[in-house]
């Protein structure tokens, strides 16, 4: 949720500010930076709001060759300067940035720090004050004091710690929160996300949970919490740095919407050998051996899972359950005899999903993470991984990762169905369909002005809106509604079209926008009936209909594609509608209020 970056061994200020700007999508309610020039000067600056506010507060003399910085998504305490990170010990010796949540901070505070006066409401301050106490009272060097504290801590963390009495070191620790260690020539750099510091290095060490390290400009010592040496290899990351730049776009969200046809083509290329689907045989076997598939996810990924259920059931014949990870983790249902778990997660870091995966691993059950981030926590911890290959997704609202999730589930469904000898899977010309999806998406993004007009006409002033659909359109209605509400702040609900009349239709009044989705052959006429119901109560209806069901006056005619894959195209105008509704209101489309890209707290 929060973003952290630290550097030792080179002029730190600009490196940290750039890193923070690249990480801002992880959280952006306040930010802070600590610099030490190794000449006896240290500087701490913090600001509420965006990184630009922090930048404006920094004076020219605040420079250093060691520094740690943080952009925050508040969990403990309001977004204020006092609660922004770095947090520090009362004697100004230790400075700490933290991503994660310390569950037993109150216990630690009461047990060890009753005599300390706190200056923030954060769980993080407890940790830095405790390191200071152990260093002083037990006469421990910083690294030892830090490890002593870590052995008492319960919760998730990526920590960067600087001790002003040995400021050429950054001490770091990781548990359940992402952190990468970048290796430079004469310097080292630490960040919650490698993408944020790709301009500094391409060589990274992937730290594991329980790792602690002492990092200086030309040395890295990694240990476990018991002090045993740990060897973690460095590897070159193969990421296109342009993929994380906006280019000529005003916002990442539109760039990422526009990239979807290319993502479909890449998937059709990488997961096929000629026309034959190509998935790791071990994954296919494990799924084919199961008697039930459980898909776990959150938010947009959950909506992609609802579509995946239809695809997997149709092409594999295996029953599928889709669960919200945050619910499933604490209310495990009675499982089938041979379950197979799929974790859908763009970031691979979502804490709610990880809670379920941990339990799945405790029970030694097979699991697959479908993610966009190679080496992410859920990828590492699941039995298998399939990659979304969508390229970095920077806008907080997920777009291309959603469509990639739908496509990768279809790929898996075909591979498993073929393995099970099902004719329906053999007949599923998925490569061709992905080509149609790419063409259809292109046609839709090329017609984006029309969607901009719809947003201007119907969404400029409304306070609420609805999406309705049946079958897989219902799943897309949920996603369309989430997209619209998260970036435009218009309260939007996604509904199974027929359900409105069972109560919610009471909310329809003159001018209420209702977006109706029509792809389902079984219910296209019925949905038309539901449209008439809301129209006769004054709703402004926007219709996205598949070519074969389209009628004169429909707003968007969706290009032809097989019904179960129709979300790949239906979602595109929904994403664009959200984008324009937000942009036309002058909002920061990429960074909606209160949100963060990667939700690493439960
Ligand atoms: C909404 C959005 C979120 C994420 C959710 C899960 O646009 O992006 O709803 O889908 O937080 O995140 P991942 O997929 O990273 O597990």
Coordinates of C-alpha atoms and ligand atoms in Angstrom, one line a residue:
X1 CA 0.0 0.0 0.0
X2 CA 2.7 2.4 0.9
X3 CA 5.8 2.9 -1.2
X4 CA 9.3 2.9 0.2
X5 CA 12.7 3.7 -1.3
X6 CA 16.1 4.0 0.1
X7 CA 19.6 4.6 -1.3
X8 CA 23.1 4.4 0.0
X9 CA 26.2 5.5 -1.8
X10 CA 25.2 8.2 -4.2
X11 CA 23.5 11.7 -4.1
X12 CA 20.2 10.5 -2.7
X13 CA 17.7 13.3 -2.9
X14 CA 16.7 13.1 -6.6
X15 CA 17.0 9.4 -6.7
X16 CA 14.5 9.2 -3.8
X17 CA 12.2 11.8 -5.1
X18 CA 12.1 10.1 -8.5
X19 CA 11.5 6.7 -6.9
X20 CA 8.7 8.2 -4.8
X21 CA 7.0 9.7 -7.8
X22 CA 7.2 6.3 -9.5
X23 CA 5.8 4.7 -6.4
X24 CA 3.1 7.2 -5.8
X25 CA 0.5 4.9 -7.2
X26 CA 0.9 2.7 -4.1
X27 CA -0.3 5.4 -1.7
X28 CA -0.4 9.1 -1.8
X29 CA -1.9 10.8 1.2
X30 CA 1.4 12.0 2.6
X31 CA 5.2 11.5 2.0
X32 CA 8.5 12.0 3.7
X33 CA 12.2 11.9 3.1
X34 CA 15.3 11.5 5.4
X35 CA 18.7 12.4 4.1
X36 CA 22.2 12.1 5.7
X37 CA 25.3 13.6 4.2
X38 CA 27.7 11.6 6.3
X39 CA 29.3 14.9 7.3
X40 CA 27.2 15.2 10.5
X41 CA 24.0 16.6 9.0
X42 CA 20.7 14.9 8.8
X43 CA 17.5 16.2 7.4
X44 CA 13.9 15.1 7.8
X45 CA 11.1 16.6 5.7
X46 CA 7.5 15.4 5.5
X47 CA 4.3 16.7 3.9
X48 CA 0.7 15.9 3.6
X49 CA -0.6 15.1 0.1
X50 CA 1.3 14.4 -3.0
X51 CA 5.1 14.2 -3.6
X52 CA 5.0 17.6 -5.2
X53 CA 4.1 19.0 -1.8
X54 CA 7.1 17.3 -0.3
X55 CA 9.4 18.5 -3.1
X56 CA 8.2 22.1 -2.5
X57 CA 9.2 21.9 1.2
X58 CA 12.7 20.7 0.6
X59 CA 15.3 23.4 0.8
X60 CA 18.4 23.3 -1.5
X61 CA 20.8 22.5 1.3
X62 CA 18.9 19.3 2.2
X63 CA 21.2 16.8 0.5
X64 CA 22.7 13.4 1.4
X65 CA 24.4 10.3 0.2
X66 CA 22.2 8.1 2.3
X67 CA 18.4 8.4 2.5
X68 CA 15.1 6.7 3.0
X69 CA 11.7 7.9 1.7
X70 CA 8.1 6.9 1.9
X71 CA 4.8 7.6 0.3
X72 CA 1.9 6.7 2.6
X73 CA -1.5 5.1 2.5
X74 CA -2.8 5.7 6.0
X75 CA -3.6 2.7 8.2
X76 CA -2.8 3.9 11.8
X77 CA -3.6 7.5 12.2
X78 CA -4.8 10.2 9.9
X79 CA -2.7 11.5 7.0
X80 CA -0.8 14.3 8.9
X81 CA 2.8 15.4 8.9
X82 CA 3.2 13.8 12.3
X83 CA 2.0 10.4 11.1
X84 CA 3.9 10.6 7.8
X85 CA 7.1 8.5 7.6
X86 CA 10.0 8.4 8.3
X87 CA 9.1 8.0 11.9
X88 CA 12.0 8.6 14.4
X89 CA 13.1 7.9 17.9
X90 CA 12.7 10.7 20.4
X91 CA 16.5 11.2 20.6
X92 CA 16.6 11.7 16.8
X93 CA 19.0 8.8 16.4
X94 CA 16.9 6.3 14.5
X95 CA 14.7 6.9 11.4
X96 CA 12.4 4.3 10.0
X97 CA 10.0 3.9 7.0
X98 CA 7.5 1.1 7.0
X99 CA 5.1 -0.6 4.6
X100 CA 2.7 -3.0 6.3
X101 CA 0.8 -3.3 9.6
X102 CA 2.2 -4.2 13.0
X103 CA -0.5 -6.2 14.7
X104 CA 1.0 -6.3 18.2
X105 CA 2.1 -2.7 18.3
X106 CA -0.2 -1.8 21.2
X107 CA 1.2 -4.8 23.3
X108 CA 4.8 -3.8 22.5
X109 CA 4.1 -0.2 23.4
X110 CA 2.5 -1.0 26.7
X111 CA 5.1 -3.6 27.7
X112 CA 8.3 -1.7 26.8
X113 CA 7.6 1.9 26.1
X114 CA 5.3 3.2 28.8
X115 CA 7.8 5.9 29.7
X116 CA 8.2 7.2 26.1
X117 CA 6.3 10.2 24.8
X118 CA 5.0 9.5 21.3
X119 CA 4.7 12.1 18.6
X120 CA 2.5 10.1 16.2
X121 CA -0.4 7.7 16.1
X122 CA 1.5 5.2 14.0
X123 CA 2.4 1.6 14.7
X124 CA 5.7 2.4 13.0
X125 CA 6.8 4.8 15.7
X126 CA 6.6 2.0 18.3
X127 CA 9.1 0.0 16.3
X128 CA 11.6 2.8 15.9
X129 CA 11.3 3.8 19.6
X130 CA 11.8 0.2 20.6
X131 CA 15.0 -0.2 18.5
X132 CA 16.3 3.0 20.2
X133 CA 15.5 1.6 23.6
X134 CA 17.2 -1.7 23.1
X135 CA 20.2 0.0 21.5
X136 CA 20.6 2.3 24.5
X137 CA 19.6 0.0 27.4
X138 CA 21.3 -3.2 26.1
X139 CA 24.1 -1.3 24.5
X140 CA 23.5 -3.0 21.2
X141 CA 24.6 -1.9 17.8
X142 CA 21.8 -0.9 15.5
X143 CA 21.6 -4.1 13.5
X144 CA 21.4 -6.2 16.7
X145 CA 18.8 -4.0 18.3
X146 CA 16.8 -4.0 15.1
X147 CA 16.8 -7.8 15.0
X148 CA 15.9 -8.0 18.6
X149 CA 12.8 -5.9 17.9
X150 CA 11.9 -7.9 14.8
X151 CA 11.8 -11.1 16.8
X152 CA 9.1 -9.5 18.9
X153 CA 7.0 -8.1 16.0
X154 CA 3.9 -9.7 14.7
X155 CA 2.5 -8.4 11.4
X156 CA 3.6 -7.4 7.9
X157 CA 6.5 -5.1 7.2
X158 CA 9.0 -3.8 4.8
X159 CA 11.3 -1.7 7.0
X160 CA 14.2 0.6 6.1
X161 CA 16.1 1.9 9.2
X162 CA 18.9 4.4 9.5
X163 CA 21.0 5.0 12.6
X164 CA 22.5 8.4 12.8
X165 CA 25.5 7.0 14.7
X166 CA 26.5 4.8 11.8
X167 CA 24.7 6.5 8.9
X168 CA 26.4 4.8 6.0
X169 CA 24.2 1.7 6.6
X170 CA 20.6 1.1 5.8
X171 CA 19.1 -1.8 7.8
X172 CA 16.2 -3.5 6.1
X173 CA 13.7 -6.2 6.9
X174 CA 10.9 -7.9 5.1
X175 CA 7.8 -9.9 6.1
X176 CA 4.7 -10.2 3.9
X177 CA 5.3 -6.7 2.3
X178 CA 7.1 -6.4 -1.0
X179 CA 10.7 -5.2 -1.1
X180 CA 13.4 -5.5 -3.7
X181 CA 17.1 -4.8 -3.2
X182 CA 18.7 -3.1 -6.2
X183 CA 22.5 -3.6 -6.7
X184 CA 24.4 -0.7 -8.2
X185 CA 28.0 0.1 -9.0
X186 CA 29.2 1.8 -5.8
X187 CA 25.7 2.2 -4.4
X188 CA 22.7 0.1 -3.4
X189 CA 19.1 0.9 -3.6
X190 CA 16.0 -0.5 -1.9
X191 CA 12.4 -0.2 -3.1
X192 CA 9.0 -1.7 -2.7
X193 CA 8.8 -2.1 -6.4
X194 CA 11.7 -2.6 -8.9
X195 CA 9.9 -0.6 -11.5
X196 CA 10.3 2.6 -9.4
X197 CA 14.1 2.5 -9.6
X198 CA 14.8 1.0 -13.0
X199 CA 16.6 4.1 -14.0
X200 CA 19.2 3.3 -11.4
X201 CA 19.8 -0.4 -11.8
X202 CA 18.5 -3.6 -13.5
X203 CA 20.1 -6.0 -11.0
X204 CA 17.9 -7.0 -8.1
X205 CA 17.9 -9.3 -5.2
X206 CA 14.5 -10.7 -4.3
X207 CA 14.2 -10.7 -0.6
X208 CA 12.1 -13.3 1.2
X209 CA 9.9 -13.1 4.3
X210 CA 12.1 -13.2 7.4
X211 CA 15.1 -11.7 5.7
X212 CA 17.0 -8.9 7.3
X213 CA 19.9 -7.1 5.8
X214 CA 22.7 -4.6 6.5
X215 CA 23.2 -2.6 3.3
X216 CA 26.1 -0.2 2.7
X217 CA 27.3 1.3 -0.5
X218 CA 29.4 -1.7 -1.6
X219 CA 28.3 -4.5 0.7
X220 CA 25.1 -6.4 1.4
X221 CA 24.8 -8.8 4.3
X222 CA 21.6 -10.8 4.5
X223 CA 20.6 -12.9 7.5
X224 CA 17.5 -14.6 8.9
X225 CA 16.0 -13.4 12.2
X226 CA 18.2 -15.8 14.1
X227 CA 21.3 -14.2 12.6
X228 CA 22.2 -17.0 10.2
X229 CA 23.7 -15.9 6.9
X230 CA 21.2 -16.2 4.0
X231 CA 22.2 -16.3 0.3
X232 CA 19.9 -14.6 -2.2
X233 CA 21.1 -14.5 -5.7
X234 CA 20.9 -11.2 -7.7
X235 CA 19.2 -11.4 -11.1
X236 CA 18.8 -9.0 -14.0
X237 CA 15.2 -7.9 -14.5
X238 CA 13.9 -7.9 -18.0
X239 CA 11.4 -5.1 -17.9
X240 CA 10.9 -2.5 -20.6
X241 CA 11.3 0.9 -18.7
X242 CA 9.1 2.6 -21.3
X243 CA 6.3 0.3 -20.2
X244 CA 6.1 2.3 -17.0
X245 CA 6.1 5.8 -18.6
X246 CA 3.1 7.7 -19.7
X247 CA 4.5 8.7 -23.1
X248 CA 2.2 11.1 -24.8
X249 CA -0.8 10.2 -22.6
X250 CA -2.2 12.5 -20.0
X251 CA -3.1 9.5 -17.8
X252 CA -1.9 6.0 -17.5
X253 CA -5.4 4.7 -17.3
X254 CA -6.1 5.6 -21.0
X255 CA -2.7 4.3 -22.1
X256 CA -3.5 1.0 -20.4
X257 CA -7.0 0.8 -21.9
X258 CA -5.4 1.4 -25.3
X259 CA -2.8 -1.3 -24.7
X260 CA -5.4 -4.1 -24.4
X261 CA -5.4 -5.2 -28.0
X262 CA -1.6 -5.7 -27.8
X263 CA -1.9 -7.7 -24.6
X264 CA -4.4 -10.0 -26.3
X265 CA -2.0 -10.5 -29.2
X266 CA 0.9 -11.2 -26.8
X267 CA -1.1 -13.8 -24.9
X268 CA -2.2 -15.4 -28.2
X269 CA 1.5 -15.6 -29.1
X270 CA 3.0 -16.7 -25.9
X271 CA 0.5 -19.3 -24.8
X272 CA 0.1 -21.0 -28.1
X273 CA 2.4 -23.1 -30.3
X274 CA 0.9 -22.6 -33.7
X275 CA -2.8 -23.2 -33.0
X276 CA -2.1 -25.5 -30.0
X277 CA -2.6 -24.1 -26.5
X278 CA 0.7 -24.1 -24.5
X279 CA 0.4 -24.2 -20.7
X280 CA 2.9 -25.8 -18.3
X281 CA 1.8 -29.5 -18.3
X282 CA 2.1 -29.7 -14.5
X283 CA -0.5 -27.0 -14.1
X284 CA -2.8 -28.6 -16.5
X285 CA -2.5 -32.0 -14.8
X286 CA -3.1 -30.5 -11.3
X287 CA -6.2 -28.7 -12.4
X288 CA -7.5 -31.7 -14.5
X289 CA -7.0 -33.9 -11.4
X290 CA -9.2 -31.7 -9.3
X291 CA -12.9 -32.2 -8.6
X292 CA -13.6 -28.5 -7.9
X293 CA -11.7 -25.3 -8.7
X294 CA -11.8 -22.4 -6.2
X295 CA -11.0 -19.0 -7.6
X296 CA -10.0 -16.4 -4.9
X297 CA -9.5 -12.7 -5.6
X298 CA -10.5 -9.2 -4.6
X299 CA -12.0 -6.3 -6.4
X300 CA -11.6 -6.2 -10.1
X301 CA -9.7 -9.5 -10.0
X302 CA -12.7 -11.1 -8.3
X303 CA -14.9 -9.8 -11.2
X304 CA -12.5 -11.4 -13.6
X305 CA -12.9 -14.6 -11.6
X306 CA -16.6 -14.5 -12.0
X307 CA -16.1 -14.5 -15.8
X308 CA -13.4 -17.3 -15.4
X309 CA -15.9 -19.5 -13.6
X310 CA -18.1 -19.6 -16.7
X311 CA -15.1 -20.3 -19.0
X312 CA -13.7 -23.0 -16.8
X313 CA -17.0 -24.7 -16.2
X314 CA -17.9 -24.7 -19.9
X315 CA -14.6 -26.0 -21.2
X316 CA -13.4 -28.3 -18.4
X317 CA -16.7 -29.5 -16.9
X318 CA -15.2 -29.0 -13.5
X319 CA -17.4 -27.1 -11.0
X320 CA -15.9 -23.8 -10.0
X321 CA -16.5 -21.6 -7.0
X322 CA -15.4 -18.0 -6.9
X323 CA -14.7 -16.4 -3.5
X324 CA -13.8 -13.0 -2.2
X325 CA -10.5 -13.7 -0.6
X326 CA -11.2 -11.4 2.4
X327 CA -14.3 -13.5 3.3
X328 CA -13.0 -16.9 2.3
X329 CA -9.8 -16.5 4.4
X330 CA -11.8 -16.4 7.7
X331 CA -14.8 -18.5 6.7
X332 CA -13.4 -21.5 4.8
X333 CA -16.2 -23.4 3.2
X334 CA -16.4 -27.2 3.3
X335 CA -13.9 -28.1 0.6
X336 CA -14.4 -30.8 -2.0
X337 CA -12.1 -33.9 -1.9
X338 CA -9.6 -32.7 -4.5
X339 CA -9.7 -28.9 -4.7
X340 CA -7.5 -26.8 -6.9
X341 CA -7.0 -23.2 -6.0
X342 CA -6.5 -20.3 -8.4
X343 CA -5.4 -16.9 -7.0
X344 CA -6.2 -14.1 -9.4
X345 CA -4.1 -11.1 -8.5
X346 CA -2.7 -8.4 -10.7
X347 CA -0.1 -7.3 -8.1
X348 CA 0.6 -10.7 -6.5
X349 CA 0.7 -8.9 -3.2
X350 CA -2.9 -8.6 -2.0
X351 CA -2.9 -9.4 1.7
X352 CA -6.5 -10.7 1.7
X353 CA -5.6 -13.3 -1.0
X354 CA -2.4 -14.2 0.8
X355 CA -4.3 -15.1 3.9
X356 CA -6.2 -17.8 1.9
X357 CA -3.0 -19.0 0.2
X358 CA -1.2 -19.5 3.5
X359 CA -4.1 -21.7 4.7
X360 CA -4.1 -23.6 1.4
X361 CA -0.4 -24.2 1.8
X362 CA -0.8 -25.3 5.4
X363 CA -3.3 -27.9 4.1
X364 CA -0.8 -28.9 1.4
X365 CA -3.3 -28.3 -1.4
X366 CA -2.3 -27.4 -5.0
X367 CA -2.6 -23.8 -6.1
X368 CA -2.0 -21.5 -9.1
X369 CA -1.4 -17.8 -8.9
X370 CA -2.3 -15.9 -12.1
X371 CA -0.5 -12.6 -11.8
X372 CA 1.1 -9.7 -13.7
X373 CA 4.1 -9.6 -11.4
X374 CA 6.7 -12.3 -11.8
X375 CA 8.3 -13.1 -8.4
X376 CA 5.5 -11.5 -6.4
X377 CA 4.7 -12.9 -3.1
X378 CA 1.6 -14.9 -4.2
X379 CA 3.5 -16.2 -7.2
X380 CA 6.4 -17.4 -5.0
X381 CA 4.1 -19.0 -2.5
X382 CA 1.7 -20.8 -4.8
X383 CA 2.5 -24.2 -6.3
X384 CA 2.3 -22.8 -9.8
X385 CA 2.3 -19.4 -11.6
X386 CA 0.8 -18.2 -14.9
X387 CA 1.7 -14.7 -16.0
X388 CA -0.7 -12.1 -17.3
X389 CA 2.0 -10.5 -19.5
X390 CA 0.1 -7.2 -19.5
X391 CA 3.1 -5.0 -18.8
X392 CA 3.2 -2.8 -15.7
X393 CA -0.2 -1.4 -14.7
X394 CA 0.4 1.9 -13.0
X395 CA -3.1 3.5 -12.9
X396 CA -4.8 2.5 -9.7
X397 CA -7.9 1.4 -11.5
X398 CA -7.2 -1.9 -13.1
X399 CA -8.0 -2.3 -16.8
X400 CA -5.6 -4.3 -18.9
X401 CA -4.9 -6.7 -16.0
X402 CA -8.6 -7.5 -15.9
X403 CA -8.9 -8.4 -19.6
X404 CA -5.6 -10.4 -19.4
X405 CA -7.0 -12.3 -16.4
X406 CA -10.1 -13.2 -18.4
X407 CA -7.9 -14.3 -21.3
X408 CA -5.5 -16.4 -19.2
X409 CA -8.4 -18.2 -17.5
X410 CA -9.7 -19.0 -21.0
X411 CA -6.3 -20.4 -22.0
X412 CA -6.2 -22.5 -18.9
X413 CA -9.8 -23.7 -19.5
X414 CA -9.0 -24.8 -23.0
X415 CA -5.8 -26.6 -21.9
X416 CA -7.4 -28.4 -19.0
X417 CA -10.5 -29.3 -21.1
X418 CA -8.3 -30.8 -23.9
X419 CA -6.4 -32.7 -21.3
X420 CA -9.7 -34.2 -20.1
X421 CA -10.5 -35.1 -23.7
X422 CA -13.4 -32.8 -24.0
X423 CA -14.6 -32.1 -27.6
X424 CA -15.9 -28.7 -26.6
X425 CA -12.4 -27.7 -25.5
X426 CA -10.9 -29.0 -28.7
X427 CA -13.4 -27.1 -30.8
X428 CA -12.8 -23.9 -28.9
X429 CA -10.7 -21.8 -31.4
X430 CA -9.3 -19.6 -28.7
X431 CA -6.4 -18.3 -30.6
X432 CA -8.7 -17.0 -33.3
X433 CA -11.1 -15.6 -30.6
X434 CA -8.2 -13.7 -28.9
X435 CA -7.4 -12.2 -32.4
X436 CA -11.1 -11.2 -32.6
X437 CA -10.9 -9.7 -29.1
X438 CA -7.8 -7.7 -30.1
X439 CA -9.5 -6.4 -33.3
X440 CA -12.8 -5.7 -31.4
X441 CA -10.9 -3.9 -28.6
X442 CA -9.1 -1.8 -31.2
X443 CA -12.3 -0.8 -32.8
X444 CA -13.7 0.2 -29.5
X445 CA -10.7 2.3 -28.4
X446 CA -10.6 3.9 -31.8
X447 CA -14.2 5.1 -31.1
X448 CA -13.4 6.6 -27.7
X449 CA -14.8 10.1 -28.6
X450 CA -18.3 8.6 -28.7
X451 CA -17.8 7.4 -25.1
X452 CA -16.5 10.8 -24.1
X453 CA -19.7 12.3 -25.5
X454 CA -21.8 9.8 -23.5
X455 CA -19.9 10.6 -20.3
X456 CA -20.4 14.3 -20.9
X457 CA -24.1 13.9 -21.7
X458 CA -25.1 11.5 -18.9
X459 CA -22.5 11.5 -16.2
X460 CA -21.3 15.1 -15.8
X461 CA -23.5 15.9 -12.8
X462 CA -25.2 12.7 -11.7
X463 CA -24.6 11.5 -8.2
X464 CA -25.5 7.9 -8.9
X465 CA -25.7 5.4 -11.8
X466 CA -26.4 1.7 -12.5
X467 CA -24.9 -1.0 -14.6
X468 CA -27.2 -3.9 -15.5
X469 CA -26.6 -7.2 -17.3
X470 CA -27.4 -10.9 -17.1
X471 CA -25.1 -14.0 -17.4
X472 CA -21.5 -12.9 -18.0
X473 CA -22.8 -9.4 -18.5
X474 CA -23.7 -9.3 -14.8
X475 CA -20.1 -9.9 -14.0
X476 CA -19.1 -7.1 -16.3
X477 CA -21.8 -4.9 -14.8
X478 CA -20.1 -5.3 -11.4
X479 CA -16.7 -4.4 -13.0
X480 CA -18.2 -1.5 -14.9
X481 CA -19.7 -0.1 -11.8
X482 CA -16.6 -0.5 -9.7
X483 CA -14.5 1.3 -12.4
X484 CA -17.0 4.2 -12.6
X485 CA -17.3 4.7 -8.9
X486 CA -13.6 4.4 -8.1
X487 CA -12.4 7.0 -10.6
X488 CA -15.3 9.3 -10.9
X489 CA -16.8 9.0 -7.4
X490 CA -20.3 8.6 -8.9
X491 CA -22.1 6.1 -6.7
X492 CA -22.6 3.2 -9.1
X493 CA -24.1 -0.3 -8.5
X494 CA -23.8 -3.3 -10.8
X495 CA -27.0 -5.4 -10.9
X496 CA -28.3 -8.6 -12.4
X497 CA -30.7 -6.9 -14.7
X498 CA -33.8 -8.7 -13.4
X499 CA -33.0 -8.0 -9.8
X500 CA -33.6 -4.3 -10.0
X501 CA -37.4 -4.7 -9.9
X502 CA -37.0 -6.7 -6.6
X503 CA -36.3 -3.5 -4.7
X504 CA -33.6 -1.3 -6.1
X505 CA -35.7 0.1 -8.9
X506 CA -37.1 2.4 -6.2
X507 CA -33.9 4.4 -6.8
X508 CA -34.5 5.1 -10.5
X509 CA -35.8 8.6 -11.1
X510 CA -35.7 11.0 -13.9
X511 CA -32.2 11.2 -15.4
X512 CA -30.6 8.3 -13.5
X513 CA -28.0 6.8 -15.9
X514 CA -28.4 3.1 -16.4
X515 CA -25.8 1.3 -18.5
X516 CA -27.3 -1.9 -20.0
X517 CA -25.1 -4.7 -21.3
X518 CA -26.5 -7.2 -23.8
X519 CA -24.4 -10.2 -25.0
X520 CA -26.3 -13.2 -23.4
X521 CA -28.2 -15.1 -26.1
X522 CA -30.4 -16.7 -23.5
X523 CA -31.6 -13.4 -22.0
X524 CA -31.1 -10.6 -24.6
X525 CA -34.8 -10.0 -25.0
X526 CA -35.4 -10.2 -21.2
X527 CA -32.8 -7.5 -20.7
X528 CA -34.5 -5.3 -23.3
X529 CA -37.6 -5.7 -21.1
X530 CA -35.6 -4.6 -18.0
X531 CA -34.4 -1.6 -20.0
X532 CA -38.0 -0.6 -20.7
X533 CA -38.8 -0.9 -17.0
X534 CA -36.2 1.7 -16.0
X535 CA -36.9 3.9 -19.1
X536 CA -40.5 4.2 -18.1
X537 CA -39.4 5.5 -14.7
X538 CA -37.2 8.2 -16.3
X539 CA -33.8 6.6 -16.5
X540 CA -31.3 7.6 -19.2
X541 CA -30.3 4.3 -20.6
X542 CA -26.9 3.7 -22.3
X543 CA -26.9 0.4 -24.2
X544 CA -23.8 -1.6 -25.1
X545 CA -25.1 -4.5 -27.2
X546 CA -23.4 -7.4 -29.2
X547 CA -23.8 -7.0 -32.9
X548 CA -26.3 -9.8 -33.2
X549 CA -28.6 -8.3 -30.6
X550 CA -28.1 -4.6 -31.3
X551 CA -31.0 -2.4 -32.2
X552 CA -31.2 1.1 -33.7
X553 CA -30.4 3.7 -31.1
X554 CA -28.0 1.5 -29.1
X555 CA -25.0 3.5 -28.0
X556 CA -22.2 1.0 -28.6
X557 CA -22.4 -2.0 -30.9
X558 CA -19.9 -4.6 -29.5
X559 CA -17.8 -6.5 -32.0
X560 CA -18.6 -10.1 -32.5
X561 CA -16.8 -12.6 -30.2
X562 CA -17.9 -15.8 -28.5
X563 CA -20.3 -15.1 -25.7
X564 CA -18.2 -16.4 -22.8
X565 CA -15.3 -14.1 -24.0
X566 CA -17.6 -11.1 -24.5
X567 CA -16.3 -9.4 -21.3
X568 CA -13.1 -8.8 -23.2
X569 CA -14.9 -6.3 -25.4
X570 CA -17.8 -5.3 -23.3
X571 CA -15.6 -4.0 -20.5
X572 CA -13.7 -1.6 -22.9
X573 CA -16.4 1.0 -23.3
X574 CA -17.2 0.6 -19.6
X575 CA -13.5 1.4 -18.8
X576 CA -13.6 4.4 -21.2
X577 CA -16.8 5.7 -19.7
X578 CA -15.2 5.7 -16.2
X579 CA -12.1 7.3 -17.6
X580 CA -13.9 10.2 -19.3
X581 CA -16.4 10.7 -16.4
X582 CA -13.4 11.2 -14.1
X583 CA -11.3 13.2 -16.5
X584 CA -14.2 15.5 -17.5
X585 CA -14.7 16.3 -13.8
X586 CA -11.0 17.3 -13.6
X587 CA -10.1 14.5 -11.2
X588 CA -6.8 12.8 -11.0
X589 CA -7.8 9.7 -12.9
X590 CA -4.8 7.6 -12.1
X591 CA -4.9 8.3 -8.4
X592 CA -8.4 8.3 -7.1
X593 CA -8.8 9.4 -3.5
X594 CA -8.4 6.9 -0.6
X595 CA -7.1 4.1 -2.9
X596 CA -3.8 2.4 -3.5
X597 CA -2.7 0.1 -6.2
X598 CA -1.5 -2.8 -4.2
X599 CA -3.5 -3.6 -1.1
X600 CA -1.0 -5.2 1.2
X601 CA -3.0 -4.9 4.4
X602 CA -6.0 -7.0 5.3
Ligands
LIG1 C1 -9.8 -1.8 -9.0 C2 -8.7 -2.6 -8.6 C3 -8.8 -3.4 -7.3 C4 -7.9 -4.6 -7.4 C5 -7.9 -5.4 -6.0 C6 -7.1 -6.6 -6.1 O1 -9.6 -1.2 -10.2 O2 -7.6 -2.6 -9.2 O3 -10.1 -3.7 -7.0 O4 -8.4 -5.5 -8.4 O5 -7.4 -4.5 -5.1 O6 -5.8 -6.4 -6.5 P1 -4.9 -7.5 -7.1 O7 -5.4 -7.9 -8.4 O8 -3.5 -6.9 -7.2 O9 -4.9 -8.7 -6.1

